[in-house]
Coordinates of C-alpha atoms in Angstrom, one line a residue:
X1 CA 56.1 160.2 120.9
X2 CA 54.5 157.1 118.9
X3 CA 56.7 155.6 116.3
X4 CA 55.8 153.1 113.5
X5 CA 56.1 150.1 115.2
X6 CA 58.8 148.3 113.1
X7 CA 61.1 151.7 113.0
X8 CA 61.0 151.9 116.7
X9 CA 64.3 151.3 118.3
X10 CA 64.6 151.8 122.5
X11 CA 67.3 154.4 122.8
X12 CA 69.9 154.6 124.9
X13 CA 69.7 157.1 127.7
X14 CA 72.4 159.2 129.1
X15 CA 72.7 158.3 133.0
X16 CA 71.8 160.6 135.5
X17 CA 72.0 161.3 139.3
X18 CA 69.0 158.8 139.7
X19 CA 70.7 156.7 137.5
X20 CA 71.2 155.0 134.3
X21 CA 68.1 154.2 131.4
X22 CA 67.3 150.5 131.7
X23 CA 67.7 150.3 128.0
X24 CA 71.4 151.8 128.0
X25 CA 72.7 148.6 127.2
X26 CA 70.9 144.6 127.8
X27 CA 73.1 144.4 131.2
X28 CA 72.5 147.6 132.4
X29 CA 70.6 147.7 135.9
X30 CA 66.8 149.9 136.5
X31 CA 67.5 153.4 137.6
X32 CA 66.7 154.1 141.2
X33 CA 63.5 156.1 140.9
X34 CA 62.5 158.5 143.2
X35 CA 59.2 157.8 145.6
X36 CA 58.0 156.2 148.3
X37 CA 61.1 154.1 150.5
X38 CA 59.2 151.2 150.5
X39 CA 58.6 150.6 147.0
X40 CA 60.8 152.1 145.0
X41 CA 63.1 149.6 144.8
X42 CA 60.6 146.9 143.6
X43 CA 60.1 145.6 140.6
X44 CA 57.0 144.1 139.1
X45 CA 55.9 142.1 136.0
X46 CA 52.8 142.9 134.9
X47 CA 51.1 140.7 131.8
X48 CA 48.1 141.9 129.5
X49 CA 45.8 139.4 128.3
X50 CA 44.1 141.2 125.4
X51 CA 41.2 138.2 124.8
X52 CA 37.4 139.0 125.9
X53 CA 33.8 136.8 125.2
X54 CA 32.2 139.7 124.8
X55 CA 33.2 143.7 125.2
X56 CA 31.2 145.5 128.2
X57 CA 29.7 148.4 127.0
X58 CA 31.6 151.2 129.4
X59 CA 35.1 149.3 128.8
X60 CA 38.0 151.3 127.0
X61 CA 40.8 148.7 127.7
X62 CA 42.7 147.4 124.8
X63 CA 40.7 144.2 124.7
X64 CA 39.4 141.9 121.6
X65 CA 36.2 140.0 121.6
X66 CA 37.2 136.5 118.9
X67 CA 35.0 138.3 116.3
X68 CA 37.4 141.1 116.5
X69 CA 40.6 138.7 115.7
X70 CA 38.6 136.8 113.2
X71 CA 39.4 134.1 115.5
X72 CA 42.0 134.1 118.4
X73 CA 44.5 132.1 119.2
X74 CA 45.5 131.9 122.9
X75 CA 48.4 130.1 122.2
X76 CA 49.6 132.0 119.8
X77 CA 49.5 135.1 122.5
X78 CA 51.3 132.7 125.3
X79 CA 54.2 131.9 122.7
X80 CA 54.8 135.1 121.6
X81 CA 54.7 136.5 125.5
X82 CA 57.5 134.0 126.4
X83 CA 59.8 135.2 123.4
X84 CA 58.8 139.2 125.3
X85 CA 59.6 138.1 128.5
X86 CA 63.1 136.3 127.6
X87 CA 63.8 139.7 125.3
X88 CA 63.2 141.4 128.3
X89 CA 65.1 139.6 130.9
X90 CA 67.9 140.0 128.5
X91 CA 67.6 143.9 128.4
X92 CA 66.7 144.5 132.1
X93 CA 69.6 141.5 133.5
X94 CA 67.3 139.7 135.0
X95 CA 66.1 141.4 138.3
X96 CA 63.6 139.1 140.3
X97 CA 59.9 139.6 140.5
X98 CA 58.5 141.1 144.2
X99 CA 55.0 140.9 142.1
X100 CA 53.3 139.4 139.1
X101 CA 50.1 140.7 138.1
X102 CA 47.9 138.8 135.1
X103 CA 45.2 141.4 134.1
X104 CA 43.0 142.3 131.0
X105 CA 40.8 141.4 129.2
X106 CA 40.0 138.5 130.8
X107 CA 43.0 136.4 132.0
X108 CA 40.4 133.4 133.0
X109 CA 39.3 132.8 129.6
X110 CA 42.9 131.4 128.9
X111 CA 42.3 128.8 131.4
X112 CA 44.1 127.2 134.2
X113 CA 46.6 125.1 132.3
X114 CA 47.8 128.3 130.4
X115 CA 47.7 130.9 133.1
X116 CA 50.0 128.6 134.6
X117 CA 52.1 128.5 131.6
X118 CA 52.4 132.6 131.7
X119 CA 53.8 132.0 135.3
X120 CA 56.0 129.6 134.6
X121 CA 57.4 132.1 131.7
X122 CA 57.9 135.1 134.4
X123 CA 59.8 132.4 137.0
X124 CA 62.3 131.2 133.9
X125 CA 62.7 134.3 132.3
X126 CA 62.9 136.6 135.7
X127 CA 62.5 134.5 138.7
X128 CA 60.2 135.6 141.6
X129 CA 61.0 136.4 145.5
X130 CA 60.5 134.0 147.7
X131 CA 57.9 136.3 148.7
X132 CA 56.4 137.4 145.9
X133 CA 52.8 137.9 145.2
X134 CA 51.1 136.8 142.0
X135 CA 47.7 138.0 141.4
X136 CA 45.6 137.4 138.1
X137 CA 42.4 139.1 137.5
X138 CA 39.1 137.0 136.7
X139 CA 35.6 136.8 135.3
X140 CA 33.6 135.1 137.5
X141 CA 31.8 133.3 134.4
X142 CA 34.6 131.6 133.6
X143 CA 36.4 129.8 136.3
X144 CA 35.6 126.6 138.4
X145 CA 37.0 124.6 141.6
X146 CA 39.1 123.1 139.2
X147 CA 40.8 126.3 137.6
X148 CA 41.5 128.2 141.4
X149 CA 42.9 124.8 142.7
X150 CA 45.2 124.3 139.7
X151 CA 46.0 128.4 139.3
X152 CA 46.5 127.9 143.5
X153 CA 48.6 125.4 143.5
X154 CA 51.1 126.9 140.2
X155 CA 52.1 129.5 142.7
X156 CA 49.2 132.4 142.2
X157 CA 48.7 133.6 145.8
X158 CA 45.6 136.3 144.6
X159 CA 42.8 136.9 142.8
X160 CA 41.1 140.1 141.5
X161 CA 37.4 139.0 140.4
X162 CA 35.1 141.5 138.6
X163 CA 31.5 141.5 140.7
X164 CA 30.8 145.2 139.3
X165 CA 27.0 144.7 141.0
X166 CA 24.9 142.4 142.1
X167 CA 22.1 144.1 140.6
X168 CA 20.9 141.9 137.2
X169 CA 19.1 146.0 136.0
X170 CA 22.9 147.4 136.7
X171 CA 24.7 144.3 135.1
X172 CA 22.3 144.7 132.0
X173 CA 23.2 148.3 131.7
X174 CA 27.1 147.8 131.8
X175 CA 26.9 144.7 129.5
X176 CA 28.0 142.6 131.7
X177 CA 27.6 138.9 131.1
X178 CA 27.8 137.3 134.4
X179 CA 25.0 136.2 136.7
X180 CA 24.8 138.1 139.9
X181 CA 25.4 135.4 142.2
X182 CA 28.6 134.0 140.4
X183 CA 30.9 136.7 141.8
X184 CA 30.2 135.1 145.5
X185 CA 30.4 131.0 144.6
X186 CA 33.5 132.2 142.9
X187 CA 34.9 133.9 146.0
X188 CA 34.2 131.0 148.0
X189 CA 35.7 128.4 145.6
X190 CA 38.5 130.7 145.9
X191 CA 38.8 130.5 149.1
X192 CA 38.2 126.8 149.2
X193 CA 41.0 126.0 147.1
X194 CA 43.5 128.0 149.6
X195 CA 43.8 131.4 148.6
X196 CA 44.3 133.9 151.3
X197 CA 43.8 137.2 149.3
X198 CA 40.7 137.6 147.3
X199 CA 39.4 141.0 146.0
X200 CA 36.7 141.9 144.3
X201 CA 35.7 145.1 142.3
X202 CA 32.8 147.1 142.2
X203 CA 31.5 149.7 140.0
X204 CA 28.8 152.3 141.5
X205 CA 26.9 155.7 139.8
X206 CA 26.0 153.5 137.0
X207 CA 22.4 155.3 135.4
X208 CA 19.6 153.3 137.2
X209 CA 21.8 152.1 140.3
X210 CA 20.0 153.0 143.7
X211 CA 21.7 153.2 146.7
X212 CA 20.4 149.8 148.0
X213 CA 21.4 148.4 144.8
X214 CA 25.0 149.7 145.9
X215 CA 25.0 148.4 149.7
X216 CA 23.4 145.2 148.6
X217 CA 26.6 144.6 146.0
X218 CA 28.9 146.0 149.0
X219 CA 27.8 143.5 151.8
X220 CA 27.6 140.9 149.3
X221 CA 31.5 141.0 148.6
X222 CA 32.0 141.0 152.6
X223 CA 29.4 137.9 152.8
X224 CA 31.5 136.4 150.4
X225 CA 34.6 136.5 152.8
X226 CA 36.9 138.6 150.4
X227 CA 39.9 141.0 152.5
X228 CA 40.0 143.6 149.6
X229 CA 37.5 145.7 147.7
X230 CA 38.2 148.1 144.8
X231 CA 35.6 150.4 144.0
X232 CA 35.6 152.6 141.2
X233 CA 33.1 155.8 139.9
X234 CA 31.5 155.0 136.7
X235 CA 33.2 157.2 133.8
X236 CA 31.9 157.4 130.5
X237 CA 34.8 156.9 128.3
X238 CA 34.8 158.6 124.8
X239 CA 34.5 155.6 122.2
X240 CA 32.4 153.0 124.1
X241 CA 28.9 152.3 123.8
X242 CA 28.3 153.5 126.8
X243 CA 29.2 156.8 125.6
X244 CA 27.0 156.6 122.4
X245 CA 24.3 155.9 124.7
X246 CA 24.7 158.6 127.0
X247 CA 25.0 160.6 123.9
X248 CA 22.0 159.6 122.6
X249 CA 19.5 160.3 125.2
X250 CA 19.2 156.8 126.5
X251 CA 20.8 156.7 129.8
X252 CA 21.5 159.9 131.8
X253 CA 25.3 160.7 132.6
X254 CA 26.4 160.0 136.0
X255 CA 26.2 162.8 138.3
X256 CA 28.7 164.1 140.6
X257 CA 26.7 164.7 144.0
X258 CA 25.6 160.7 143.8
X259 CA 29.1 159.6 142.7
X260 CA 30.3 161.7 146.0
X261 CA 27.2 159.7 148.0
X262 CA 27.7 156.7 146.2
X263 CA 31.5 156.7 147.2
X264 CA 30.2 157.6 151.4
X265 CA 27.9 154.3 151.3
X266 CA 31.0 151.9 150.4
X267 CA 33.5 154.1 151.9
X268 CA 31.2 153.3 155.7
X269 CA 29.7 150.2 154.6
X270 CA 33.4 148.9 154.4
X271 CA 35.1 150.4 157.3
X272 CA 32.2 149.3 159.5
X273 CA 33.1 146.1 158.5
X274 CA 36.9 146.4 159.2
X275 CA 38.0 147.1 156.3
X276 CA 40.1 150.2 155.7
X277 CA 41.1 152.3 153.0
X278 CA 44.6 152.3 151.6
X279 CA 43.8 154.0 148.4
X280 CA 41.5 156.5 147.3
X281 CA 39.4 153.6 145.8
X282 CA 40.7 150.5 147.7
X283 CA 39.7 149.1 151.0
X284 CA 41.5 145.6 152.5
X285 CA 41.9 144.2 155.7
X286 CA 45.1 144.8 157.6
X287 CA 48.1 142.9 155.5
X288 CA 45.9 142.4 152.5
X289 CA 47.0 145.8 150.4
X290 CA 47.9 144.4 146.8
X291 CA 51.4 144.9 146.8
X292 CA 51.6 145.1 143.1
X293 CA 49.7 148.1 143.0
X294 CA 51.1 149.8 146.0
X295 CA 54.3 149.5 143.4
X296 CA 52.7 151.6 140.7
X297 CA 51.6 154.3 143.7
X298 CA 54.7 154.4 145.1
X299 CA 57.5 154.5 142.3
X300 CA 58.8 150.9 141.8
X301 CA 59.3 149.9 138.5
X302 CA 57.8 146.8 136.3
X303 CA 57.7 145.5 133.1
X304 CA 54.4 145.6 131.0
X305 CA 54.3 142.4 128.7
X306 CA 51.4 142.2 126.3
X307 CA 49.6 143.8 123.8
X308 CA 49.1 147.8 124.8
X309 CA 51.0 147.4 127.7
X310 CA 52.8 150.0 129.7
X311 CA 56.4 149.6 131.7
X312 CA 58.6 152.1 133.5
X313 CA 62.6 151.9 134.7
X314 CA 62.4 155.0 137.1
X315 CA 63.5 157.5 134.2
X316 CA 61.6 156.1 130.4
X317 CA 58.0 154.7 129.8
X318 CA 57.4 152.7 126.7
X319 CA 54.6 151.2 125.6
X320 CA 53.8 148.1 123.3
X321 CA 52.1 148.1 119.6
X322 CA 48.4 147.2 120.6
X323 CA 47.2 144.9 118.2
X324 CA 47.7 140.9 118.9
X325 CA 48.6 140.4 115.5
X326 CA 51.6 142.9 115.4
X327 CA 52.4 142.0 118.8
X328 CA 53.2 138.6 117.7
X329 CA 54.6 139.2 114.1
X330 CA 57.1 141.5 115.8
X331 CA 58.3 139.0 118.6
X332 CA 58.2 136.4 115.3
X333 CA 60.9 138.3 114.6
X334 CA 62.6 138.6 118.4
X335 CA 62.1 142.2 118.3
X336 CA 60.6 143.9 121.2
X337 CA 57.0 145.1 120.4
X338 CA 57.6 148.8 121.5
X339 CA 55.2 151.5 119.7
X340 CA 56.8 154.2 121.5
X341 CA 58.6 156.1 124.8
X342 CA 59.2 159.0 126.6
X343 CA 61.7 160.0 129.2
X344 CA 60.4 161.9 131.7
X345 CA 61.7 164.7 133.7
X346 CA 62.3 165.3 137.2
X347 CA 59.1 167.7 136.9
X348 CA 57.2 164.6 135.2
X349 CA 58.6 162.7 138.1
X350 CA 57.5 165.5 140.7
X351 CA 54.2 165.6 139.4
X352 CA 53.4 161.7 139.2
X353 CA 54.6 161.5 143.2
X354 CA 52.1 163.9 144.0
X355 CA 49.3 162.6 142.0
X356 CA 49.9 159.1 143.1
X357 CA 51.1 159.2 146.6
X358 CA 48.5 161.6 148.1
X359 CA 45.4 159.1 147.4
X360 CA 47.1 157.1 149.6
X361 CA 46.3 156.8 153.4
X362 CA 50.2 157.0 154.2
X363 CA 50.2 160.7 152.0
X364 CA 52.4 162.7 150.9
X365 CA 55.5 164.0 152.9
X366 CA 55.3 167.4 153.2
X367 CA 59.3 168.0 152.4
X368 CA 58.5 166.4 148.7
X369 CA 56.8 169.9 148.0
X370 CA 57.9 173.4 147.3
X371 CA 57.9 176.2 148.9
X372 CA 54.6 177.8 146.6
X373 CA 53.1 174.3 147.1
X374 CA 53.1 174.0 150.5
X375 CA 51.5 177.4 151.0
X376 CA 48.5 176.4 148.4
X377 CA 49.0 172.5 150.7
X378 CA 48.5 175.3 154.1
X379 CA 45.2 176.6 152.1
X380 CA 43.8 172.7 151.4
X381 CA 44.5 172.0 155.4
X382 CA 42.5 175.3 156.5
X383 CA 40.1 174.2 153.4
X384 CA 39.5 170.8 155.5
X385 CA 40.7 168.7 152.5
X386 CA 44.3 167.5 154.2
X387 CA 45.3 167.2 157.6
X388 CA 48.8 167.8 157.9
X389 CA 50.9 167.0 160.9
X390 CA 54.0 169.1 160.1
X391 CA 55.7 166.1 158.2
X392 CA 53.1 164.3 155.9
X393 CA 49.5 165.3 154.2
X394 CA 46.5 162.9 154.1
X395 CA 43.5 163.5 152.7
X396 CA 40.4 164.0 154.9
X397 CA 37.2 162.4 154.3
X398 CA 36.0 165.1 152.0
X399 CA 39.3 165.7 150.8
X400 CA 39.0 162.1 149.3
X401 CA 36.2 163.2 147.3
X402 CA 38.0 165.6 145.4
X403 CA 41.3 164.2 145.5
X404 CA 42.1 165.2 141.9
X405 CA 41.0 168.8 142.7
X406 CA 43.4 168.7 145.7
X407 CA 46.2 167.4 143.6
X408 CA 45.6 170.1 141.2
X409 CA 45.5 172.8 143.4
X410 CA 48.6 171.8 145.1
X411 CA 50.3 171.7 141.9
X412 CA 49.4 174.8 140.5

């Protein structure tokens, strides 16, 4: 359901055996969500910084180049985010922060001083655990020494920086504006500066790419010394240039059988360097899983501050107005920016579990599913897509490959 922005009003919510609506009242606790043990009971801020140089030509993110804003004004955005995040401290009571993660658009172009302003907004408004893990994403184009020292030393204990390839034909291609060697010197300064976790995200099946463009990008993040890698299939979003061009004639569509290749080079590449997967599309070293997105997988809850973004209590979703502009004049007005919400149900619920849970390596406990799903779960195992070992269902190699096929079939 999507409301007019300034007629939306959060509504209260009945509480049920998993527990009450977060928005039942502004000291009402998060409902206890089902999922995973281990996460569902954390909670995780999550801030969208809408601002971009320049838009990359496969990217459907709710992002703004200036041109778009006529003109933006990051401090504009960090004001009205502090007035979100005490609004939303109020409603939720204030639980603490197990994870802060800064993501985009491109948090780096806001600069040390004011990244660390955002933090400092999340630790008044919510507070953070004494263990908590703060991650911000980053273009390698736009960040120094100077910013990872000064982010490093505000409390940030991660970064996520965008390498994509290392291949200037496969930059060109996704409009990318970075040089290829950044991504590394970045990882390194990085490192220099004290931080422990580093990832760095790759792109592969984009038209042109050849495999050694691929393993070239691949070793390149392990030279750099990073302990996680994300790697994701190109997908030709509806909307983007990308998808004009593909439409076109220009540029071929990415196929399947080389996305499934593609995914077997990084998927060995990594592992041989001891790196394992955690995710369908995420490898770390051991103790270097993001924490914050282990949160999503496995049913925690979080707060989605920004333009566009998304947060969940266990029971309703809502989502913010996208634009900056309306963003701010509605938190000019100490409303909450809401566009709209759903409550889902414990079908909703069911089917999110399984989608999420079986791309992980832990998978899917096999008690979670119904009688007519495990059968079809009996037919993937003979199928060689899942091994099962009478209490929990992991994807096999191949199974990975078609993971949403699996998750389908399992669901009917």
């Amino acid at each position: 359901m999507t409301l007019t922005p300034a007629a939306v009003a959060l509504p209260a919510v009945t509480p049920r055996s998993c527990g009450g609506s977060s928005f039942a009242s502004p000291s009402s606790s998060l409902a206890e969500p089902p999922g995973s043990p281990e996460h569902r009971g954390q909670f995780g801020v999550y801030v969208h910084v809408p601002f971009c140089f320049a838009r990359c030509g496969y990217c459907d993110f709710n992002t703004y180049t200036p041109a778009e804003l006529g003109g933006a004004n990051p401090d504009e955005w960090v004001a009205a985010l502090a007035r979100e995040l005490e609004l939303a401290a109020e409603r939720l009571g204030g639980p603490r922060a197990d994870t802060v993660f800064v993501g985009g658009g491109t948090p780096s172009l806001l600069g040390a001083a004011r990244l660390v302003q955002v933090l400092d907004q999340v630790r008044e408004h919510f507070g953070l655990a004494d263990d908590a893990e703060v991650t911000t994403e980053a273009n390698p184009e736009s960040t120094s020494p100077q910013f990872f020292e000064a982010i490093r030393a505000a409390g940030y204990t991660r970064v996520s920086l965008g390498m994509q390839s290392v291949s200037p034909r496969v930059l060109a291609t996704l409009d990318r504006i970075h040089s290829p060697g950044r991504p590394v010197a970045a990882a390194r300064e990085a490192l220099a500066a004290g931080f422990e976790h580093l990832n760095i995200d790759l792109i592969y099946g984009t038209p042109g790419e050849t495999d050694d463009d691929l393993l070239r990008s691949a070793e390149a993040a392990l030279e750099a010394g990073v302990d996680h890698v994300s790697a994701y299939s190109l997908i030709v979003e509806e909307g983007t240039a990308l998808a004009r061009r593909v439409r076109r004639g220009e540029l071929a569509a990415p196929d399947n059988d080389v996305l499934a290749h593609r995914y077997e080079l990084v998927d060995a590449t990594l592992q041989a360097a001891g790196m394992d997967w955690y995710e369908v599309s995420n490898w770390s070293r051991p103790g270097a899983a993001c924490r914050h997105n282990l949160g999503y997988w496995g049913g925690g809850r979080w707060w989605g501050a920004g333009p566009g973004a998304h947060s969940y209590d266990g029971v309703l979703r809502h989502w913010n107005v996208k634009h900056p502009n309306a963003y701010a004049q509605l938190l000019g007005e100490m409303t909450l920016p809401v566009a709209g919400f759903e409550e889902l149900t414990e079908a909703d619920r069911h089917t999110e579990d399984v989608m999420l849970r079986l791309r992980m390596r832990d998978g899917l406990e096999l008690a979670l599913l119904d009688p007519g799903e495990q059968e079809r779960a009996a037919v993937a195992v003979s199928d060689g897509l899942l091994t099962s070992d009478g209490e929990r269902l992991v994807l096999t190699d191949r199974g990975r490959l078609l993971a949403d096929a699996v998750v389908r079939s399992l669901l009917g």
